[in-house]
mmCIF file of C-alpha atoms in Angstrom:
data_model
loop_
_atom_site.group_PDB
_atom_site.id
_atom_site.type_symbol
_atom_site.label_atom_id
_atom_site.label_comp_id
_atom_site.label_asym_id
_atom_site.label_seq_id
_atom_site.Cartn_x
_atom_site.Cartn_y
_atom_site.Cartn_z
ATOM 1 C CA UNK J 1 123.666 84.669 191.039
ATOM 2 C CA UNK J 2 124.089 82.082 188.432
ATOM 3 C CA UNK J 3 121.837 81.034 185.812
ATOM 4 C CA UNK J 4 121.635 78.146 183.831
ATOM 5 C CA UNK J 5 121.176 77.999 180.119
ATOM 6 C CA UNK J 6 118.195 76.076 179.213
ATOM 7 C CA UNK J 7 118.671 74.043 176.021
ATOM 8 C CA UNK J 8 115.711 74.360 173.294
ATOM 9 C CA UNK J 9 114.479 71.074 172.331
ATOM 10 C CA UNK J 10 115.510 70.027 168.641
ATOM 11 C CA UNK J 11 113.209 71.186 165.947
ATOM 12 C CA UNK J 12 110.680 67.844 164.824
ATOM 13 C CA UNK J 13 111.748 66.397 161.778
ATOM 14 C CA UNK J 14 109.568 66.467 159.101
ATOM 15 C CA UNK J 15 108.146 63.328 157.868
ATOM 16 C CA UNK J 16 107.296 63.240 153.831
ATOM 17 C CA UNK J 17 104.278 61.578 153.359
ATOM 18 C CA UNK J 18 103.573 59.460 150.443
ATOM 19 C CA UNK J 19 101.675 60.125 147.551
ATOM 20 C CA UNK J 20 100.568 57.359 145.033
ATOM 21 C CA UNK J 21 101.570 59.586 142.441
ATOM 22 C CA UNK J 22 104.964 60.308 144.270
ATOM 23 C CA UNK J 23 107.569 59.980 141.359
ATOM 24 C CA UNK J 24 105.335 61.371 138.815
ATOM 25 C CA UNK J 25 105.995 63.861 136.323
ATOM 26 C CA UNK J 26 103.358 66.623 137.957
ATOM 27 C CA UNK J 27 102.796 67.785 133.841
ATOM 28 C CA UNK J 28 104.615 68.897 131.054
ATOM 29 C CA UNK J 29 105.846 72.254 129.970
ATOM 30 C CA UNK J 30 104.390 73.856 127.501
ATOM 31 C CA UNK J 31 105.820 77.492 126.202
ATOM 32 C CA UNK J 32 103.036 79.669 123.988
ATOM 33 C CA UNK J 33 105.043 82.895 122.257
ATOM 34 C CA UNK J 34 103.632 85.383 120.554
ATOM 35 C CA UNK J 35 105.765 87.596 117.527
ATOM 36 C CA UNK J 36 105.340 91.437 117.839
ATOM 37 C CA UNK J 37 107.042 94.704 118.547
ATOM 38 C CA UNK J 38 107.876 95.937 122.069
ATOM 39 C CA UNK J 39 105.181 97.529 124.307
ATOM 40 C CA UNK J 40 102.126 95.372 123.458
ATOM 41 C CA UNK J 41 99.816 93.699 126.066
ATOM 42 C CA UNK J 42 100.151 89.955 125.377
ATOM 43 C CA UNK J 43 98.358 87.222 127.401
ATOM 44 C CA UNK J 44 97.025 83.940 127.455
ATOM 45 C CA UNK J 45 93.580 82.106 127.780
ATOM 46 C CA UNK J 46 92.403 78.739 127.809
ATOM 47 C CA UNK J 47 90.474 75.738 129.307
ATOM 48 C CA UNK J 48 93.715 75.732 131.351
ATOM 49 C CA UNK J 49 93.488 78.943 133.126
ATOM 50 C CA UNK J 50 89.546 79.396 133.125
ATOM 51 C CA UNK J 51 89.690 81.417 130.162
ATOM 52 C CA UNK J 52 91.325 84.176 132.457
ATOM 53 C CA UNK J 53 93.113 86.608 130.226
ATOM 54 C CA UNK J 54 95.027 88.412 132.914
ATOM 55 C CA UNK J 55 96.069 85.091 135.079
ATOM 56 C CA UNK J 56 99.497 84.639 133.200
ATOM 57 C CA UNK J 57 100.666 87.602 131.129
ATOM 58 C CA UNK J 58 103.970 87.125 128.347
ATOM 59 C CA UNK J 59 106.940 88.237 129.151
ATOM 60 C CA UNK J 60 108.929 89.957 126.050
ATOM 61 C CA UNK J 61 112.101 88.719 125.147
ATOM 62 C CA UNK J 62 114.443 91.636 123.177
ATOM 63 C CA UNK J 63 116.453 88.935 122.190
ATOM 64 C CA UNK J 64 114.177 87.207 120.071
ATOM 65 C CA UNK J 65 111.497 89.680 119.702
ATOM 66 C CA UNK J 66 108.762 87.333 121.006
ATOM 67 C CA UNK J 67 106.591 87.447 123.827
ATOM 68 C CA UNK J 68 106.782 84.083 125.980
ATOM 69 C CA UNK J 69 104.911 82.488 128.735
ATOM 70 C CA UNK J 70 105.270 78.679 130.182
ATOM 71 C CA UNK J 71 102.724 76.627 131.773
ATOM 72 C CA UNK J 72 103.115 73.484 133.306
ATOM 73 C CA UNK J 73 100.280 71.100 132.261
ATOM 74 C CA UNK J 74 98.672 67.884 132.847
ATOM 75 C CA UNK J 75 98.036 65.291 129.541
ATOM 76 C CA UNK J 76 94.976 66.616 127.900
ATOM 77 C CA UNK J 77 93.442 68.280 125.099
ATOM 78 C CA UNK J 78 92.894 72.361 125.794
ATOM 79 C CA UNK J 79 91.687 74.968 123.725
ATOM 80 C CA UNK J 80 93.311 78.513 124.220
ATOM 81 C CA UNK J 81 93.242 82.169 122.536
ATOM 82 C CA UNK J 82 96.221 84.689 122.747
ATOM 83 C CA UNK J 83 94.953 88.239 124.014
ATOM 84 C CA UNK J 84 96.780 91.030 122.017
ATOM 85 C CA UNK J 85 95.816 94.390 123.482
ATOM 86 C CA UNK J 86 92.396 92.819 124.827
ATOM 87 C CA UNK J 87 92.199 91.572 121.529
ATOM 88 C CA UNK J 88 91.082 88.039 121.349
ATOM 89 C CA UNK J 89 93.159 86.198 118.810
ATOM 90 C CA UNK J 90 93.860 82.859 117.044
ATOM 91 C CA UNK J 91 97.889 81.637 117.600
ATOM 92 C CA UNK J 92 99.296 82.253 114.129
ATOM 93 C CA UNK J 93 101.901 79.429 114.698
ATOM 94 C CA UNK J 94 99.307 76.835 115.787
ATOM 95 C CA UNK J 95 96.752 75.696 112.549
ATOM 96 C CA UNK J 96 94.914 73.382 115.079
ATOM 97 C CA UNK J 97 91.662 74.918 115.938
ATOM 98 C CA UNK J 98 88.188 73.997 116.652
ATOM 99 C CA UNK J 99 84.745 75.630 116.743
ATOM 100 C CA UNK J 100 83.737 77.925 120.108
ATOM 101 C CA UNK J 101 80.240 78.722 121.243
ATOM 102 C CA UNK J 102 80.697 82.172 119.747
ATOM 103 C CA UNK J 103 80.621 81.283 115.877
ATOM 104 C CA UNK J 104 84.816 81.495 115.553
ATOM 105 C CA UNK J 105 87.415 79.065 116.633
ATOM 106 C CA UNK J 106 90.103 78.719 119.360
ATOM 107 C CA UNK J 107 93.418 77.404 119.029
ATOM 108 C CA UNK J 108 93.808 73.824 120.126
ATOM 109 C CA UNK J 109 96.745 72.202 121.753
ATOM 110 C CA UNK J 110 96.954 68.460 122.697
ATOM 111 C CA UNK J 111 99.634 67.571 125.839
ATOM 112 C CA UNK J 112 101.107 63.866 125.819
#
């Protein structure tokens, strides 16, 4: 008895649709680093993670002895803290700061 092959129709071709922002840069990168030894905890809140300090942690690079993370983010103004062993601290290599609701400051980095 013979049987016949059945072909399988062609997979649909996806269609893009267009975005009015299509073309657009979708942010800038922007790397935060941190200076320390080896086996520290190092993250990184701000207004651009919901002040999460567990949502991005830094990776540590031997070869320069920092601890780095990079975002991708929109233009805007955000205010961030590193977190050094749960300890909430200012970025030593960024003087731009402004007041929190807490009676210190948090770093402050503009994005153009």
């Amino acid at each position: 008895m013979a049987t016949s092959k059945e072909k399988s129709p062609a997979p649909a071709k996806r269609r893009l649709k267009s975005s009015p922002r299509a073309g657009q840069p979708r942010g800038r990168r922007v790397t935060f680093r941190y200076r320390g030894e080896p086996g520290h905890q190092v993250t990184v809140a701000g207004t651009f993670n919901d002040w999460d300090p567990q949502a991005r942690p830094l990776a540590y690079e031997e070869s320069t002895g920092e601890y780095m993370v990079r975002f991708l983010l929109k233009k805007g103004t955000y205010q961030y803290k590193l977190v050094v062993d749960g300890q909430w601290i200012l970025d030593p290599t960024n003087p731009k700061e402004a007041p929190n609701d807490f009676g210190g400051s948090n770093n402050v980095i503009i994005v153009e």
